[in-house]
Amino acid sequence: MSSGGREFRCSYCGAPLDVTPDSVLVVCQYCGRPNFVVSDVDTGGILAVPALNSDEIARRAVAAARRELKLKSATFGDPDLYYLPYYFASVEMAASYRARVRVTYSSGRTTVTRTVDVSGSLNYSATVPVLARRAVAGIATEKLAQHYLSTKPQTKPLDQIELGYRTSKAFLAAEFGRDRARGIAMRDAVDGLLARVDKDAGERALKALRLHSARTAVLDKTVDYQVGELDLSPLTYLPAWLVPYTVDEAQYHMAFAGWDGELLAALEPITVSGRLRSIIGSVLASGILAGIGGIALPQSPLVGAVFLFFGAGISAAIGKNVVASIKVKK
Ligand SMILES: [Zn+2]
């Protein structure tokens, strides 16, 4: 089943539907009812979290501007809702390792460096979010997934989600199915496991030297690990609201978790002149990313727009100074 070349018809009135490769939900032009277009991606069923309405988010944005961003005045645009596709993979691992750790600490006026061999074993379990649309990945999309895992809002089958009239273009199609999601989740989980091993090895090295705190670096390690069953959720749509706001004629965005209005990230106006260079860097970077969004996905202005915003997260990673122009809660 593929959207290319195949004609889709409204399941209520039979009228032809205008389906693009990015369509997940299409509102029939004739009867006005929403049709879900399931792609050929193997999603394992589709769940979604219901979103707050735009009035609620508009109020939240005004409060966040005042309380969290400390803005004296700002003009707000209409909030835009996006549903982003995620898989969540739960995985348990057991690892045993040997590591050589360099420990650096100061003793009186001298800096002492010692090398310690340690070994240990540990269990590691994690729930790894996998955004099924890699190009929009950024600070806000990571925070959205983490906020979902910590607040555990109720999910519903996609066709039971109440849809406002503006919702029809909010759903971003998933780019890949469960097999690739499993692969990505496994890579991320192994990265997490190796980071945990480094931490554990550092702690053991400190203990061996009877130190409370010191700088540790793992120089070399051998890790054997076993992976338990990897449990993958169905494709799960998480809502995010983007609110544009204007300060001194420049436009910025805030991103909110769609279900409870938690502020995830905001592009924050910065007026300190010493940071001018980082602002220029940030603008250039997001300009370039916006260009890529427009070129790579010419039929999908919606995705270009999201890419532009979440590109703010990506540009934050490009230059260290640029991070200063992005305010992230927590
Ligand atoms: Zn219809």
Coordinates of C-alpha atoms and ligand atoms in Angstrom, one line a residue, residues 10 12-13 28 31, ligand 1:
C10 CA -13.3 9.5 1.7
Y12 CA -17.8 8.5 4.5
C13 CA -18.9 9.9 1.2
C28 CA -12.7 15.6 3.0
C31 CA -18.3 16.3 3.6
Ligands
ZN1 ZN -16.3 12.9 2.5

